[in-house]
Amino acid sequence: MKERILEKSEAMWKDALRYIPWGTNLLSRHPLRFVNGVFPKFAARAKGCLLWDIDGNQYIDFVMGHGPFLLGYADDAVDNAVIDHIRNGTVYTFAHPLETIVSKMLVDTIPCAEMARFAKTGGEATAIAIRIARGYTRKDKIVFCGYHGWHDWYLSANLADPTALNFSLSPHISARGVPKALSGTSIPFEYNNIDSLQKALQANKDEVAAVIMEPCRGWLPEKGFLEKVRELTHEENVLLIFDEIVTGFRLSFGGAQEYYKVTPDIAVFGKAMANGYPQAAILGRRDFMECVTDMFVSSMFWGDTIGLIATKTCINEIKSRNTIENVWKKGAFYQKNINTIAQKYKVPFRLRGLPPVSYLEFSHENPNVARELKLLFMQEMVERGFIMGDLIYFCEAHTDSVIQDCLSSAEEVISILSEALKNGDLSKRLKNRGYMEGFRRMV
Ligand SMILES: Cc1ncc(COP(=O)(O)O)c(C=O)c1O
């Protein structure tokens, strides 16, 4: 283990707290989501699967910026296309052909897509999809399952019931600032529980515009579940929206809808589509999408060409490099091997979910022990040079030898966890100061 100094990270965090409420703009990047004082707080640069912090320490990253990379950080093909493109401008007085070219590429790729609209973030894309569903059906209520961003339509779920978002997002989510008039307009249902969806639809009969859900993520759909959701939404005359911000491209080219062969009415894609450049898309059947022409859905940077040239290049690269299949293989190999190691050392740990994006799960009857096990795992891994968080995002740049090295270190660390469990000295081994619970994620 190399001795690391994190002086610059710690000093800059003091400044960050002074100038930025919360210190950062994304919950998942908050130092309390890692092992505070042991993980770096600021990145300086990254390439492939390597990341350097501002103190100059080098790591192999398995969190990968929280999901936007399939090819790896700073991929030459995508970056060179962007650099060449921006010499001729980025946004213009008129539309740029890339808007049409990339729309066509997505329509040709994604089963539900007959038309496309663009946005920059996942939250924006889901808000647009919800607006379209409400506009098309002329109904207001939304039934949801999963995480869908920070907008009013979603957080309003916690107005009527302050625990509504506990399992889709996290406990302690405040709906402060969300208009009280939205109370009762967004209603959660449980993943893999068709009765809970049925109940939500019956209790709000003829008022629901759409069901929006993450088709899968940390949990996989039980046999027939997605098909039943599709059937029920048809029967109730409700649009079905798949939030494929995470599953899009990562799971299969056409997303979970292609993988599970269940086609929603509308889908939103984001994260991995542009290999790290901000880009999201709303896609759907022509009659739903055309509804936008009778609404106001418009923004300056949605037609920005940096994200579009990155998307175009990224899609071509993923295809020619067979990236999705490679990432599946890497993730499946890692999952299988780390789970075998955990069993060997009798540590209550498993990596679950879809191989391209897997969940680190420690289970114990005492939730504090489960949390401490996870933190000790993360602490010992980062001290060995591997960044790991609740979610592990695999990318093409995780070579076989990187994965093998990571498994060797994981075995060392899991044996430490096993010893700590036996000795009952987990807390003593932890160097962290404070922890903030992240997304529980029901899906
Ligand atoms: C499924 C899902 N939907 C929506 C979002 C929100 O995306 P963004 O953070 O880009 O607004 C996320 C972000 O992680 C997500 O995982």
Short mmCIF file of N, CA and C and ligand atoms in Angstrom, two decimals, residues 121-123 147-149 214 217 243 245-246 271, ligand 1:
data_model
loop_
_atom_site.label_atom_id
_atom_site.label_comp_id
_atom_site.label_asym_id
_atom_site.label_seq_id
_atom_site.Cartn_x
_atom_site.Cartn_y
_atom_site.Cartn_z
N THR A 121 -29.61 16.78 -19.27
CA THR A 121 -29.48 15.95 -18.07
C THR A 121 -30.64 14.95 -17.98
N GLY A 122 -30.43 13.95 -17.13
CA GLY A 122 -31.47 12.94 -16.95
C GLY A 122 -32.73 13.53 -16.34
N GLY A 123 -32.54 14.40 -15.34
CA GLY A 123 -33.69 15.01 -14.67
C GLY A 123 -34.53 15.82 -15.65
N TYR A 147 -35.68 6.11 -9.32
CA TYR A 147 -35.15 7.48 -9.18
C TYR A 147 -35.28 8.19 -10.52
N HIS A 148 -35.77 9.43 -10.49
CA HIS A 148 -35.98 10.12 -11.77
C HIS A 148 -35.51 11.57 -11.76
N GLY A 149 -34.65 11.96 -10.81
CA GLY A 149 -34.10 13.31 -10.86
C GLY A 149 -34.64 14.21 -9.76
N GLU A 214 -37.84 2.82 -13.76
CA GLU A 214 -36.58 2.25 -14.22
C GLU A 214 -36.88 0.78 -14.51
N ARG A 217 -32.37 -2.39 -12.55
CA ARG A 217 -31.06 -1.83 -12.20
C ARG A 217 -30.39 -2.77 -11.19
N ASP A 243 -37.48 4.92 -17.80
CA ASP A 243 -36.32 5.77 -17.52
C ASP A 243 -35.08 4.91 -17.73
N ILE A 245 -32.02 6.10 -18.21
CA ILE A 245 -30.83 6.94 -18.02
C ILE A 245 -29.61 6.08 -17.69
N VAL A 246 -29.81 5.03 -16.91
CA VAL A 246 -28.69 4.16 -16.58
C VAL A 246 -28.61 2.95 -17.52
N LYS A 271 -26.79 9.66 -19.54
CA LYS A 271 -25.51 9.12 -19.05
C LYS A 271 -24.57 8.61 -20.14
C1 LIG B 1 -32.54 6.43 -13.52
C2 LIG B 1 -32.15 7.87 -13.40
N1 LIG B 1 -33.01 8.81 -13.83
C3 LIG B 1 -32.71 10.12 -13.75
C4 LIG B 1 -31.51 10.54 -13.23
C5 LIG B 1 -31.19 12.00 -13.14
O1 LIG B 1 -30.17 12.33 -14.03
P1 LIG B 1 -29.34 13.67 -13.85
O2 LIG B 1 -28.54 13.53 -12.58
O3 LIG B 1 -28.49 13.74 -15.08
O4 LIG B 1 -30.33 14.80 -13.77
C6 LIG B 1 -30.56 9.60 -12.80
C7 LIG B 1 -29.28 10.00 -12.25
O5 LIG B 1 -28.50 9.25 -11.73
C8 LIG B 1 -30.90 8.22 -12.87
O6 LIG B 1 -30.06 7.28 -12.43
#
